[in-house]
Amino acid sequence: DIVMTQSPDSLAVSLGERATINCKSSQTILFDSNDKNYLAWYQQKPGQPPKLLIYWASTRDSGVPDRFSGSGSGTDFTLTISSLQGEDVAVYYCQQYYNTPYTFGQGTKLEIK
Amino acid sequence: QVHLVQSGAEVKEPGSSVKLSCKSSGGAFNSLAFSWVRQAPGQGLEWMGGIIPMLGTTSYTQNFQGTVNITADESTSTTYMELSGLRAEDTAIYYCVYDNSGYLKSWGQGSLVTVSS
């Protein structure tokens, strides 16, 4: 199974500042034939199901604010929130779908400083 | 937009089984794929398995091989997840998800299963 490791486990950022979450896979999740990274990011607020933010490592889902961006390739990926808003307080997960079983990172808890 | 509505909370005794349902709307059911993901209290996300109704194929993670059975009923646009041999550690929220080529596009509201004697 592909192991996904996020860092940090928790993060406190001031409103309006940048937040960066990292995700590393134990093997490449870049499929050579289509040059796509099989990585998604989710946001989960308390008491709610997760919400898809980003897929193919850098494509924002419909309705996701453009302050959210994804980058990286191969085994190293980053979710960036360019200017933190209060409603961004949540746990963030990365997930690989390069093969089954799909696997998630352990989550990063984002709080306001 | 695919919308998923799951069945309600369940309380089960150890050793018993639970069968959860997930009704889909807003998409051509037979062309979709679905996954089930569980989340234990205060913990992260764990993919259990999935189904492609059109192909009739299922895939399960090794942790759940032999204990989970995922099925689909095209006539009612509903998928089901049955978990047998319940243990206290199976207490969790179980999510049904629209699986779009691997990324999990739309999530049901979740079904809480509590295993307790």
JSON list of C-alpha atoms in Angstrom, two decimals:
[
{"chain": "A", "resi": 1, "resn": "ASP", "atom": "CA", "xyz": [0.00, 0.00, 0.00]},
{"chain": "A", "resi": 2, "resn": "ILE", "atom": "CA", "xyz": [1.13, 3.55, -0.65]},
{"chain": "A", "resi": 3, "resn": "VAL", "atom": "CA", "xyz": [1.76, 5.40, 2.60]},
{"chain": "A", "resi": 4, "resn": "MET", "atom": "CA", "xyz": [0.86, 9.08, 2.69]},
{"chain": "A", "resi": 5, "resn": "THR", "atom": "CA", "xyz": [2.57, 11.25, 5.30]},
{"chain": "A", "resi": 6, "resn": "GLN", "atom": "CA", "xyz": [1.50, 14.81, 6.01]},
{"chain": "A", "resi": 7, "resn": "SER", "atom": "CA", "xyz": [3.40, 17.53, 7.80]},
{"chain": "A", "resi": 8, "resn": "PRO", "atom": "CA", "xyz": [2.91, 19.21, 10.11]},
{"chain": "A", "resi": 9, "resn": "ASP", "atom": "CA", "xyz": [0.27, 17.42, 12.20]},
{"chain": "A", "resi": 10, "resn": "SER", "atom": "CA", "xyz": [-1.06, 20.80, 13.32]},
{"chain": "A", "resi": 11, "resn": "LEU", "atom": "CA", "xyz": [-0.54, 24.36, 12.26]},
{"chain": "A", "resi": 12, "resn": "ALA", "atom": "CA", "xyz": [-1.55, 27.76, 13.64]},
{"chain": "A", "resi": 13, "resn": "VAL", "atom": "CA", "xyz": [-1.55, 30.69, 11.23]},
{"chain": "A", "resi": 14, "resn": "SER", "atom": "CA", "xyz": [-2.67, 34.30, 11.62]},
{"chain": "A", "resi": 15, "resn": "LEU", "atom": "CA", "xyz": [-5.65, 35.55, 9.64]},
{"chain": "A", "resi": 16, "resn": "GLY", "atom": "CA", "xyz": [-4.56, 36.82, 6.24]},
{"chain": "A", "resi": 17, "resn": "GLU", "atom": "CA", "xyz": [-1.30, 34.90, 6.35]},
{"chain": "A", "resi": 18, "resn": "ARG", "atom": "CA", "xyz": [-0.22, 31.94, 4.21]},
{"chain": "A", "resi": 19, "resn": "ALA", "atom": "CA", "xyz": [-0.73, 28.37, 5.35]},
{"chain": "A", "resi": 20, "resn": "THR", "atom": "CA", "xyz": [1.24, 25.51, 3.83]},
{"chain": "A", "resi": 21, "resn": "ILE", "atom": "CA", "xyz": [0.61, 21.80, 4.33]},
{"chain": "A", "resi": 22, "resn": "ASN", "atom": "CA", "xyz": [2.88, 19.12, 2.92]},
{"chain": "A", "resi": 23, "resn": "CYS", "atom": "CA", "xyz": [2.11, 15.58, 1.82]},
{"chain": "A", "resi": 24, "resn": "LYS", "atom": "CA", "xyz": [4.61, 12.91, 0.85]},
{"chain": "A", "resi": 25, "resn": "SER", "atom": "CA", "xyz": [3.86, 9.56, -0.76]},
{"chain": "A", "resi": 26, "resn": "SER", "atom": "CA", "xyz": [5.96, 6.43, -0.22]},
{"chain": "A", "resi": 27, "resn": "GLN", "atom": "CA", "xyz": [6.19, 5.92, -3.99]},
{"chain": "A", "resi": 28, "resn": "THR", "atom": "CA", "xyz": [5.52, 8.01, -7.04]},
{"chain": "A", "resi": 29, "resn": "ILE", "atom": "CA", "xyz": [1.90, 8.77, -7.81]},
{"chain": "A", "resi": 30, "resn": "LEU", "atom": "CA", "xyz": [2.70, 10.35, -11.15]},
{"chain": "A", "resi": 31, "resn": "PHE", "atom": "CA", "xyz": [1.36, 8.25, -14.00]},
{"chain": "A", "resi": 32, "resn": "ASP", "atom": "CA", "xyz": [3.81, 8.63, -16.88]},
{"chain": "A", "resi": 33, "resn": "SER", "atom": "CA", "xyz": [1.38, 7.88, -19.69]},
{"chain": "A", "resi": 34, "resn": "ASN", "atom": "CA", "xyz": [-0.85, 10.87, -18.96]},
{"chain": "A", "resi": 35, "resn": "ASP", "atom": "CA", "xyz": [1.53, 12.99, -16.87]},
{"chain": "A", "resi": 36, "resn": "LYS", "atom": "CA", "xyz": [-1.02, 13.24, -14.07]},
{"chain": "A", "resi": 37, "resn": "ASN", "atom": "CA", "xyz": [-0.43, 13.09, -10.34]},
{"chain": "A", "resi": 38, "resn": "TYR", "atom": "CA", "xyz": [-3.11, 11.00, -8.65]},
{"chain": "A", "resi": 39, "resn": "LEU", "atom": "CA", "xyz": [-3.46, 13.17, -5.58]},
{"chain": "A", "resi": 40, "resn": "ALA", "atom": "CA", "xyz": [-6.43, 14.92, -3.97]},
{"chain": "A", "resi": 41, "resn": "TRP", "atom": "CA", "xyz": [-6.87, 17.27, -1.02]},
{"chain": "A", "resi": 42, "resn": "TYR", "atom": "CA", "xyz": [-9.89, 17.42, 1.28]},
{"chain": "A", "resi": 43, "resn": "GLN", "atom": "CA", "xyz": [-11.09, 19.80, 3.95]},
{"chain": "A", "resi": 44, "resn": "GLN", "atom": "CA", "xyz": [-13.09, 18.54, 6.92]},
{"chain": "A", "resi": 45, "resn": "LYS", "atom": "CA", "xyz": [-14.78, 20.87, 9.35]},
{"chain": "A", "resi": 46, "resn": "PRO", "atom": "CA", "xyz": [-16.06, 19.60, 12.72]},
{"chain": "A", "resi": 47, "resn": "GLY", "atom": "CA", "xyz": [-19.23, 17.56, 12.44]},
{"chain": "A", "resi": 48, "resn": "GLN", "atom": "CA", "xyz": [-19.16, 17.58, 8.64]},
{"chain": "A", "resi": 49, "resn": "PRO", "atom": "CA", "xyz": [-18.08, 15.09, 5.98]},
{"chain": "A", "resi": 50, "resn": "PRO", "atom": "CA", "xyz": [-14.88, 15.88, 4.10]},
{"chain": "A", "resi": 51, "resn": "LYS", "atom": "CA", "xyz": [-15.10, 18.17, 1.11]},
{"chain": "A", "resi": 52, "resn": "LEU", "atom": "CA", "xyz": [-13.02, 17.80, -2.03]},
{"chain": "A", "resi": 53, "resn": "LEU", "atom": "CA", "xyz": [-10.79, 20.82, -2.61]},
{"chain": "A", "resi": 54, "resn": "ILE", "atom": "CA", "xyz": [-8.22, 19.76, -5.21]},
{"chain": "A", "resi": 55, "resn": "TYR", "atom": "CA", "xyz": [-7.68, 16.80, -7.51]},
{"chain": "A", "resi": 56, "resn": "TRP", "atom": "CA", "xyz": [-4.97, 15.84, -10.00]},
{"chain": "A", "resi": 57, "resn": "ALA", "atom": "CA", "xyz": [-2.71, 17.57, -7.45]},
{"chain": "A", "resi": 58, "resn": "SER", "atom": "CA", "xyz": [-3.52, 21.08, -8.67]},
{"chain": "A", "resi": 59, "resn": "THR", "atom": "CA", "xyz": [-7.06, 21.29, -10.10]},
{"chain": "A", "resi": 60, "resn": "ARG", "atom": "CA", "xyz": [-9.50, 23.11, -7.84]},
{"chain": "A", "resi": 61, "resn": "ASP", "atom": "CA", "xyz": [-12.94, 21.59, -7.55]},
{"chain": "A", "resi": 62, "resn": "SER", "atom": "CA", "xyz": [-15.86, 23.77, -8.61]},
{"chain": "A", "resi": 63, "resn": "GLY", "atom": "CA", "xyz": [-16.69, 26.48, -6.09]},
{"chain": "A", "resi": 64, "resn": "VAL", "atom": "CA", "xyz": [-13.41, 26.21, -4.19]},
{"chain": "A", "resi": 65, "resn": "PRO", "atom": "CA", "xyz": [-11.97, 29.68, -3.54]},
{"chain": "A", "resi": 66, "resn": "ASP", "atom": "CA", "xyz": [-8.83, 30.51, -5.47]},
{"chain": "A", "resi": 67, "resn": "ARG", "atom": "CA", "xyz": [-6.88, 31.13, -2.27]},
{"chain": "A", "resi": 68, "resn": "PHE", "atom": "CA", "xyz": [-6.55, 27.32, -2.19]},
{"chain": "A", "resi": 69, "resn": "SER", "atom": "CA", "xyz": [-3.89, 25.90, -4.47]},
{"chain": "A", "resi": 70, "resn": "GLY", "atom": "CA", "xyz": [-2.13, 22.59, -4.88]},
{"chain": "A", "resi": 71, "resn": "SER", "atom": "CA", "xyz": [1.32, 21.89, -6.25]},
{"chain": "A", "resi": 72, "resn": "GLY", "atom": "CA", "xyz": [3.96, 19.20, -6.47]},
{"chain": "A", "resi": 73, "resn": "SER", "atom": "CA", "xyz": [4.70, 16.09, -8.47]},
{"chain": "A", "resi": 74, "resn": "GLY", "atom": "CA", "xyz": [5.95, 12.57, -8.06]},
{"chain": "A", "resi": 75, "resn": "THR", "atom": "CA", "xyz": [6.10, 12.04, -4.31]},
{"chain": "A", "resi": 76, "resn": "ASP", "atom": "CA", "xyz": [6.01, 15.54, -2.79]},
{"chain": "A", "resi": 77, "resn": "PHE", "atom": "CA", "xyz": [2.95, 17.75, -2.72]},
{"chain": "A", "resi": 78, "resn": "THR", "atom": "CA", "xyz": [1.78, 20.95, -1.09]},
{"chain": "A", "resi": 79, "resn": "LEU", "atom": "CA", "xyz": [-1.55, 22.55, -0.29]},
{"chain": "A", "resi": 80, "resn": "THR", "atom": "CA", "xyz": [-1.32, 26.31, 0.10]},
{"chain": "A", "resi": 81, "resn": "ILE", "atom": "CA", "xyz": [-3.92, 28.71, 1.45]},
{"chain": "A", "resi": 82, "resn": "SER", "atom": "CA", "xyz": [-2.68, 32.08, 0.31]},
{"chain": "A", "resi": 83, "resn": "SER", "atom": "CA", "xyz": [-4.56, 34.25, 2.81]},
{"chain": "A", "resi": 84, "resn": "LEU", "atom": "CA", "xyz": [-6.12, 32.41, 5.71]},
{"chain": "A", "resi": 85, "resn": "GLN", "atom": "CA", "xyz": [-9.76, 33.13, 6.48]},
{"chain": "A", "resi": 86, "resn": "GLY", "atom": "CA", "xyz": [-11.64, 32.19, 9.62]},
{"chain": "A", "resi": 87, "resn": "GLU", "atom": "CA", "xyz": [-13.75, 29.64, 7.77]},
{"chain": "A", "resi": 88, "resn": "ASP", "atom": "CA", "xyz": [-10.61, 27.74, 6.75]},
{"chain": "A", "resi": 89, "resn": "VAL", "atom": "CA", "xyz": [-10.20, 26.29, 10.24]},
{"chain": "A", "resi": 90, "resn": "ALA", "atom": "CA", "xyz": [-10.44, 22.56, 9.59]},
{"chain": "A", "resi": 91, "resn": "VAL", "atom": "CA", "xyz": [-8.52, 19.33, 9.24]},
{"chain": "A", "resi": 92, "resn": "TYR", "atom": "CA", "xyz": [-6.95, 18.81, 5.83]},
{"chain": "A", "resi": 93, "resn": "TYR", "atom": "CA", "xyz": [-6.22, 15.42, 4.29]},
{"chain": "A", "resi": 94, "resn": "CYS", "atom": "CA", "xyz": [-4.32, 14.35, 1.21]},
{"chain": "A", "resi": 95, "resn": "GLN", "atom": "CA", "xyz": [-5.26, 11.14, -0.61]},
{"chain": "A", "resi": 96, "resn": "GLN", "atom": "CA", "xyz": [-3.63, 9.11, -3.35]},
{"chain": "A", "resi": 97, "resn": "TYR", "atom": "CA", "xyz": [-5.72, 7.37, -5.97]},
{"chain": "A", "resi": 98, "resn": "TYR", "atom": "CA", "xyz": [-2.86, 6.04, -8.05]},
{"chain": "A", "resi": 99, "resn": "ASN", "atom": "CA", "xyz": [-3.88, 2.55, -7.04]},
{"chain": "A", "resi": 100, "resn": "THR", "atom": "CA", "xyz": [-6.13, 0.75, -4.62]},
{"chain": "A", "resi": 101, "resn": "PRO", "atom": "CA", "xyz": [-6.39, 0.74, -1.75]},
{"chain": "A", "resi": 102, "resn": "TYR", "atom": "CA", "xyz": [-6.75, 4.49, -1.80]},
{"chain": "A", "resi": 103, "resn": "THR", "atom": "CA", "xyz": [-4.85, 5.86, 1.16]},
{"chain": "A", "resi": 104, "resn": "PHE", "atom": "CA", "xyz": [-5.01, 9.11, 3.10]},
{"chain": "A", "resi": 105, "resn": "GLY", "atom": "CA", "xyz": [-2.54, 11.15, 5.03]},
{"chain": "A", "resi": 106, "resn": "GLN", "atom": "CA", "xyz": [-3.09, 11.32, 8.78]},
{"chain": "A", "resi": 107, "resn": "GLY", "atom": "CA", "xyz": [-4.51, 14.83, 8.56]},
{"chain": "A", "resi": 108, "resn": "THR", "atom": "CA", "xyz": [-3.29, 18.32, 9.44]},
{"chain": "A", "resi": 109, "resn": "LYS", "atom": "CA", "xyz": [-5.27, 20.43, 11.88]},
{"chain": "A", "resi": 110, "resn": "LEU", "atom": "CA", "xyz": [-5.28, 24.10, 10.89]},
{"chain": "A", "resi": 111, "resn": "GLU", "atom": "CA", "xyz": [-6.09, 26.72, 13.51]},
{"chain": "A", "resi": 112, "resn": "ILE", "atom": "CA", "xyz": [-5.99, 30.48, 13.83]},
{"chain": "A", "resi": 113, "resn": "LYS", "atom": "CA", "xyz": [-3.02, 31.96, 15.71]},
{"chain": "B", "resi": 1, "resn": "GLN", "atom": "CA", "xyz": [-24.24, 17.22, -9.16]},
{"chain": "B", "resi": 2, "resn": "VAL", "atom": "CA", "xyz": [-24.40, 13.82, -7.49]},
{"chain": "B", "resi": 3, "resn": "HIS", "atom": "CA", "xyz": [-26.15, 13.95, -4.11]},
{"chain": "B", "resi": 4, "resn": "LEU", "atom": "CA", "xyz": [-25.90, 11.08, -1.63]},
{"chain": "B", "resi": 5, "resn": "VAL", "atom": "CA", "xyz": [-28.24, 10.42, 1.29]},
{"chain": "B", "resi": 6, "resn": "GLN", "atom": "CA", "xyz": [-27.26, 7.73, 3.76]},
{"chain": "B", "resi": 7, "resn": "SER", "atom": "CA", "xyz": [-29.27, 5.70, 6.23]},
{"chain": "B", "resi": 8, "resn": "GLY", "atom": "CA", "xyz": [-29.44, 6.63, 9.88]},
{"chain": "B", "resi": 9, "resn": "ALA", "atom": "CA", "xyz": [-27.40, 5.81, 12.96]},
{"chain": "B", "resi": 10, "resn": "GLU", "atom": "CA", "xyz": [-27.19, 2.22, 14.18]},
{"chain": "B", "resi": 11, "resn": "VAL", "atom": "CA", "xyz": [-26.35, 0.62, 17.51]},
{"chain": "B", "resi": 12, "resn": "LYS", "atom": "CA", "xyz": [-25.16, -2.95, 17.23]},
{"chain": "B", "resi": 13, "resn": "GLU", "atom": "CA", "xyz": [-23.91, -5.64, 19.54]},
{"chain": "B", "resi": 14, "resn": "PRO", "atom": "CA", "xyz": [-20.46, -7.14, 19.12]},
{"chain": "B", "resi": 15, "resn": "GLY", "atom": "CA", "xyz": [-20.42, -10.03, 16.66]},
{"chain": "B", "resi": 16, "resn": "SER", "atom": "CA", "xyz": [-23.46, -8.80, 14.75]},
{"chain": "B", "resi": 17, "resn": "SER", "atom": "CA", "xyz": [-23.68, -7.24, 11.28]},
{"chain": "B", "resi": 18, "resn": "VAL", "atom": "CA", "xyz": [-24.80, -3.88, 9.98]},
{"chain": "B", "resi": 19, "resn": "LYS", "atom": "CA", "xyz": [-26.01, -2.93, 6.53]},
{"chain": "B", "resi": 20, "resn": "LEU", "atom": "CA", "xyz": [-25.93, 0.74, 5.55]},
{"chain": "B", "resi": 21, "resn": "SER", "atom": "CA", "xyz": [-27.59, 2.26, 2.53]},
{"chain": "B", "resi": 22, "resn": "CYS", "atom": "CA", "xyz": [-26.72, 5.22, 0.33]},
{"chain": "B", "resi": 23, "resn": "LYS", "atom": "CA", "xyz": [-29.22, 6.63, -2.17]},
{"chain": "B", "resi": 24, "resn": "SER", "atom": "CA", "xyz": [-27.85, 8.58, -5.11]},
{"chain": "B", "resi": 25, "resn": "SER", "atom": "CA", "xyz": [-29.53, 11.33, -7.13]},
{"chain": "B", "resi": 26, "resn": "GLY", "atom": "CA", "xyz": [-28.42, 13.83, -9.73]},
{"chain": "B", "resi": 27, "resn": "GLY", "atom": "CA", "xyz": [-26.38, 11.49, -11.88]},
{"chain": "B", "resi": 28, "resn": "ALA", "atom": "CA", "xyz": [-26.72, 8.43, -14.08]},
{"chain": "B", "resi": 29, "resn": "PHE", "atom": "CA", "xyz": [-26.33, 5.83, -11.34]},
{"chain": "B", "resi": 30, "resn": "ASN", "atom": "CA", "xyz": [-25.08, 3.07, -13.55]},
{"chain": "B", "resi": 31, "resn": "SER", "atom": "CA", "xyz": [-22.26, 5.21, -14.91]},
{"chain": "B", "resi": 32, "resn": "LEU", "atom": "CA", "xyz": [-20.95, 6.13, -11.47]},
{"chain": "B", "resi": 33, "resn": "ALA", "atom": "CA", "xyz": [-18.57, 4.51, -9.02]},
{"chain": "B", "resi": 34, "resn": "PHE", "atom": "CA", "xyz": [-18.89, 4.61, -5.26]},
{"chain": "B", "resi": 35, "resn": "SER", "atom": "CA", "xyz": [-16.53, 4.18, -2.36]},
{"chain": "B", "resi": 36, "resn": "TRP", "atom": "CA", "xyz": [-17.06, 3.69, 1.36]},
{"chain": "B", "resi": 37, "resn": "VAL", "atom": "CA", "xyz": [-14.78, 5.48, 3.80]},
{"chain": "B", "resi": 38, "resn": "ARG", "atom": "CA", "xyz": [-14.85, 5.20, 7.55]},
{"chain": "B", "resi": 39, "resn": "GLN", "atom": "CA", "xyz": [-13.72, 7.53, 10.31]},
{"chain": "B", "resi": 40, "resn": "ALA", "atom": "CA", "xyz": [-13.34, 6.34, 13.88]},
{"chain": "B", "resi": 41, "resn": "PRO", "atom": "CA", "xyz": [-14.00, 8.94, 16.61]},
{"chain": "B", "resi": 42, "resn": "GLY", "atom": "CA", "xyz": [-11.30, 11.60, 16.53]},
{"chain": "B", "resi": 43, "resn": "GLN", "atom": "CA", "xyz": [-9.37, 9.71, 13.89]},
{"chain": "B", "resi": 44, "resn": "GLY", "atom": "CA", "xyz": [-8.53, 10.03, 10.20]},
{"chain": "B", "resi": 45, "resn": "LEU", "atom": "CA", "xyz": [-10.06, 8.64, 7.05]},
{"chain": "B", "resi": 46, "resn": "GLU", "atom": "CA", "xyz": [-9.84, 5.00, 5.97]},
{"chain": "B", "resi": 47, "resn": "TRP", "atom": "CA", "xyz": [-10.95, 3.74, 2.56]},
{"chain": "B", "resi": 48, "resn": "MET", "atom": "CA", "xyz": [-12.80, 0.45, 2.89]},
{"chain": "B", "resi": 49, "resn": "GLY", "atom": "CA", "xyz": [-13.67, -0.43, -0.67]},
{"chain": "B", "resi": 50, "resn": "GLY", "atom": "CA", "xyz": [-15.71, 0.50, -3.69]},
{"chain": "B", "resi": 51, "resn": "ILE", "atom": "CA", "xyz": [-18.08, -0.62, -6.40]},
{"chain": "B", "resi": 52, "resn": "ILE", "atom": "CA", "xyz": [-18.67, 0.14, -10.07]},
{"chain": "B", "resi": 53, "resn": "PRO", "atom": "CA", "xyz": [-22.33, -0.82, -10.58]},
{"chain": "B", "resi": 54, "resn": "MET", "atom": "CA", "xyz": [-22.13, -0.85, -14.38]},
{"chain": "B", "resi": 55, "resn": "LEU", "atom": "CA", "xyz": [-19.36, -3.45, -14.30]},
{"chain": "B", "resi": 56, "resn": "GLY", "atom": "CA", "xyz": [-20.58, -5.20, -11.18]},
{"chain": "B", "resi": 57, "resn": "THR", "atom": "CA", "xyz": [-17.04, -5.07, -9.82]},
{"chain": "B", "resi": 58, "resn": "THR", "atom": "CA", "xyz": [-15.94, -4.45, -6.28]},
{"chain": "B", "resi": 59, "resn": "SER", "atom": "CA", "xyz": [-12.62, -3.76, -4.64]},
{"chain": "B", "resi": 60, "resn": "TYR", "atom": "CA", "xyz": [-11.80, -3.96, -0.95]},
{"chain": "B", "resi": 61, "resn": "THR", "atom": "CA", "xyz": [-8.83, -3.02, 1.14]},
{"chain": "B", "resi": 62, "resn": "GLN", "atom": "CA", "xyz": [-7.13, -6.00, 2.73]},
{"chain": "B", "resi": 63, "resn": "ASN", "atom": "CA", "xyz": [-8.18, -4.91, 6.22]},
{"chain": "B", "resi": 64, "resn": "PHE", "atom": "CA", "xyz": [-11.80, -5.53, 5.30]},
{"chain": "B", "resi": 65, "resn": "GLN", "atom": "CA", "xyz": [-11.51, -8.55, 3.03]},
{"chain": "B", "resi": 66, "resn": "GLY", "atom": "CA", "xyz": [-14.04, -11.10, 4.13]},
{"chain": "B", "resi": 67, "resn": "THR", "atom": "CA", "xyz": [-15.91, -8.78, 6.47]},
{"chain": "B", "resi": 68, "resn": "VAL", "atom": "CA", "xyz": [-17.25, -6.13, 4.10]},
{"chain": "B", "resi": 69, "resn": "ASN", "atom": "CA", "xyz": [-19.66, -6.60, 1.24]},
{"chain": "B", "resi": 70, "resn": "ILE", "atom": "CA", "xyz": [-20.55, -3.66, -1.02]},
{"chain": "B", "resi": 71, "resn": "THR", "atom": "CA", "xyz": [-23.49, -4.02, -3.37]},
{"chain": "B", "resi": 72, "resn": "ALA", "atom": "CA", "xyz": [-25.63, -1.82, -5.60]},
{"chain": "B", "resi": 73, "resn": "ASP", "atom": "CA", "xyz": [-29.26, -1.78, -6.70]},
{"chain": "B", "resi": 74, "resn": "GLU", "atom": "CA", "xyz": [-29.68, 0.05, -9.98]},
{"chain": "B", "resi": 75, "resn": "SER", "atom": "CA", "xyz": [-33.47, 0.05, -9.72]},
{"chain": "B", "resi": 76, "resn": "THR", "atom": "CA", "xyz": [-33.32, 2.29, -6.65]},
{"chain": "B", "resi": 77, "resn": "SER", "atom": "CA", "xyz": [-29.98, 4.04, -7.32]},
{"chain": "B", "resi": 78, "resn": "THR", "atom": "CA", "xyz": [-28.78, 2.76, -3.97]},
{"chain": "B", "resi": 79, "resn": "THR", "atom": "CA", "xyz": [-25.51, 1.29, -2.81]},
{"chain": "B", "resi": 80, "resn": "TYR", "atom": "CA", "xyz": [-25.14, -0.79, 0.33]},
{"chain": "B", "resi": 81, "resn": "MET", "atom": "CA", "xyz": [-22.26, -1.61, 2.65]},
{"chain": "B", "resi": 82, "resn": "GLU", "atom": "CA", "xyz": [-22.57, -4.58, 4.98]},
{"chain": "B", "resi": 83, "resn": "LEU", "atom": "CA", "xyz": [-19.99, -5.09, 7.71]},
{"chain": "B", "resi": 84, "resn": "SER", "atom": "CA", "xyz": [-20.03, -8.33, 9.65]},
{"chain": "B", "resi": 85, "resn": "GLY", "atom": "CA", "xyz": [-18.36, -9.57, 12.82]},
{"chain": "B", "resi": 86, "resn": "LEU", "atom": "CA", "xyz": [-18.64, -6.16, 14.43]},
{"chain": "B", "resi": 87, "resn": "ARG", "atom": "CA", "xyz": [-16.21, -5.22, 17.18]},
{"chain": "B", "resi": 88, "resn": "ALA", "atom": "CA", "xyz": [-16.00, -2.17, 19.40]},
{"chain": "B", "resi": 89, "resn": "GLU", "atom": "CA", "xyz": [-13.22, -0.86, 17.13]},
{"chain": "B", "resi": 90, "resn": "ASP", "atom": "CA", "xyz": [-15.74, -0.69, 14.27]},
{"chain": "B", "resi": 91, "resn": "THR", "atom": "CA", "xyz": [-17.51, 2.18, 16.04]},
{"chain": "B", "resi": 92, "resn": "ALA", "atom": "CA", "xyz": [-17.18, 4.95, 13.49]},
{"chain": "B", "resi": 93, "resn": "ILE", "atom": "CA", "xyz": [-18.88, 7.19, 10.99]},
{"chain": "B", "resi": 94, "resn": "TYR", "atom": "CA", "xyz": [-19.20, 5.46, 7.63]},
{"chain": "B", "resi": 95, "resn": "TYR", "atom": "CA", "xyz": [-19.31, 7.64, 4.54]},
{"chain": "B", "resi": 96, "resn": "CYS", "atom": "CA", "xyz": [-20.61, 6.77, 1.11]},
{"chain": "B", "resi": 97, "resn": "VAL", "atom": "CA", "xyz": [-18.79, 8.73, -1.59]},
{"chain": "B", "resi": 98, "resn": "TYR", "atom": "CA", "xyz": [-19.11, 9.31, -5.33]},
{"chain": "B", "resi": 99, "resn": "ASP", "atom": "CA", "xyz": [-15.79, 8.14, -6.67]},
{"chain": "B", "resi": 100, "resn": "ASN", "atom": "CA", "xyz": [-14.79, 10.05, -9.80]},
{"chain": "B", "resi": 101, "resn": "SER", "atom": "CA", "xyz": [-11.87, 8.06, -11.18]},
{"chain": "B", "resi": 102, "resn": "GLY", "atom": "CA", "xyz": [-10.35, 7.90, -7.73]},
{"chain": "B", "resi": 103, "resn": "TYR", "atom": "CA", "xyz": [-10.86, 11.32, -6.29]},
{"chain": "B", "resi": 104, "resn": "LEU", "atom": "CA", "xyz": [-13.85, 11.42, -3.96]},
{"chain": "B", "resi": 105, "resn": "LYS", "atom": "CA", "xyz": [-16.10, 14.06, -5.41]},
{"chain": "B", "resi": 106, "resn": "SER", "atom": "CA", "xyz": [-19.30, 14.03, -3.36]},
{"chain": "B", "resi": 107, "resn": "TRP", "atom": "CA", "xyz": [-19.79, 12.69, 0.17]},
{"chain": "B", "resi": 108, "resn": "GLY", "atom": "CA", "xyz": [-22.89, 11.48, 1.93]},
{"chain": "B", "resi": 109, "resn": "GLN", "atom": "CA", "xyz": [-23.70, 12.91, 5.33]},
{"chain": "B", "resi": 110, "resn": "GLY", "atom": "CA", "xyz": [-22.30, 9.85, 7.09]},
{"chain": "B", "resi": 111, "resn": "SER", "atom": "CA", "xyz": [-23.85, 7.04, 9.13]},
{"chain": "B", "resi": 112, "resn": "LEU", "atom": "CA", "xyz": [-22.75, 6.56, 12.73]},
{"chain": "B", "resi": 113, "resn": "VAL", "atom": "CA", "xyz": [-22.38, 2.95, 13.78]},
{"chain": "B", "resi": 114, "resn": "THR", "atom": "CA", "xyz": [-21.90, 2.28, 17.48]},
{"chain": "B", "resi": 115, "resn": "VAL", "atom": "CA", "xyz": [-20.85, -1.19, 18.55]},
{"chain": "B", "resi": 116, "resn": "SER", "atom": "CA", "xyz": [-21.63, -1.83, 22.18]},
{"chain": "B", "resi": 117, "resn": "SER", "atom": "CA", "xyz": [-22.99, -4.55, 24.40]}
]
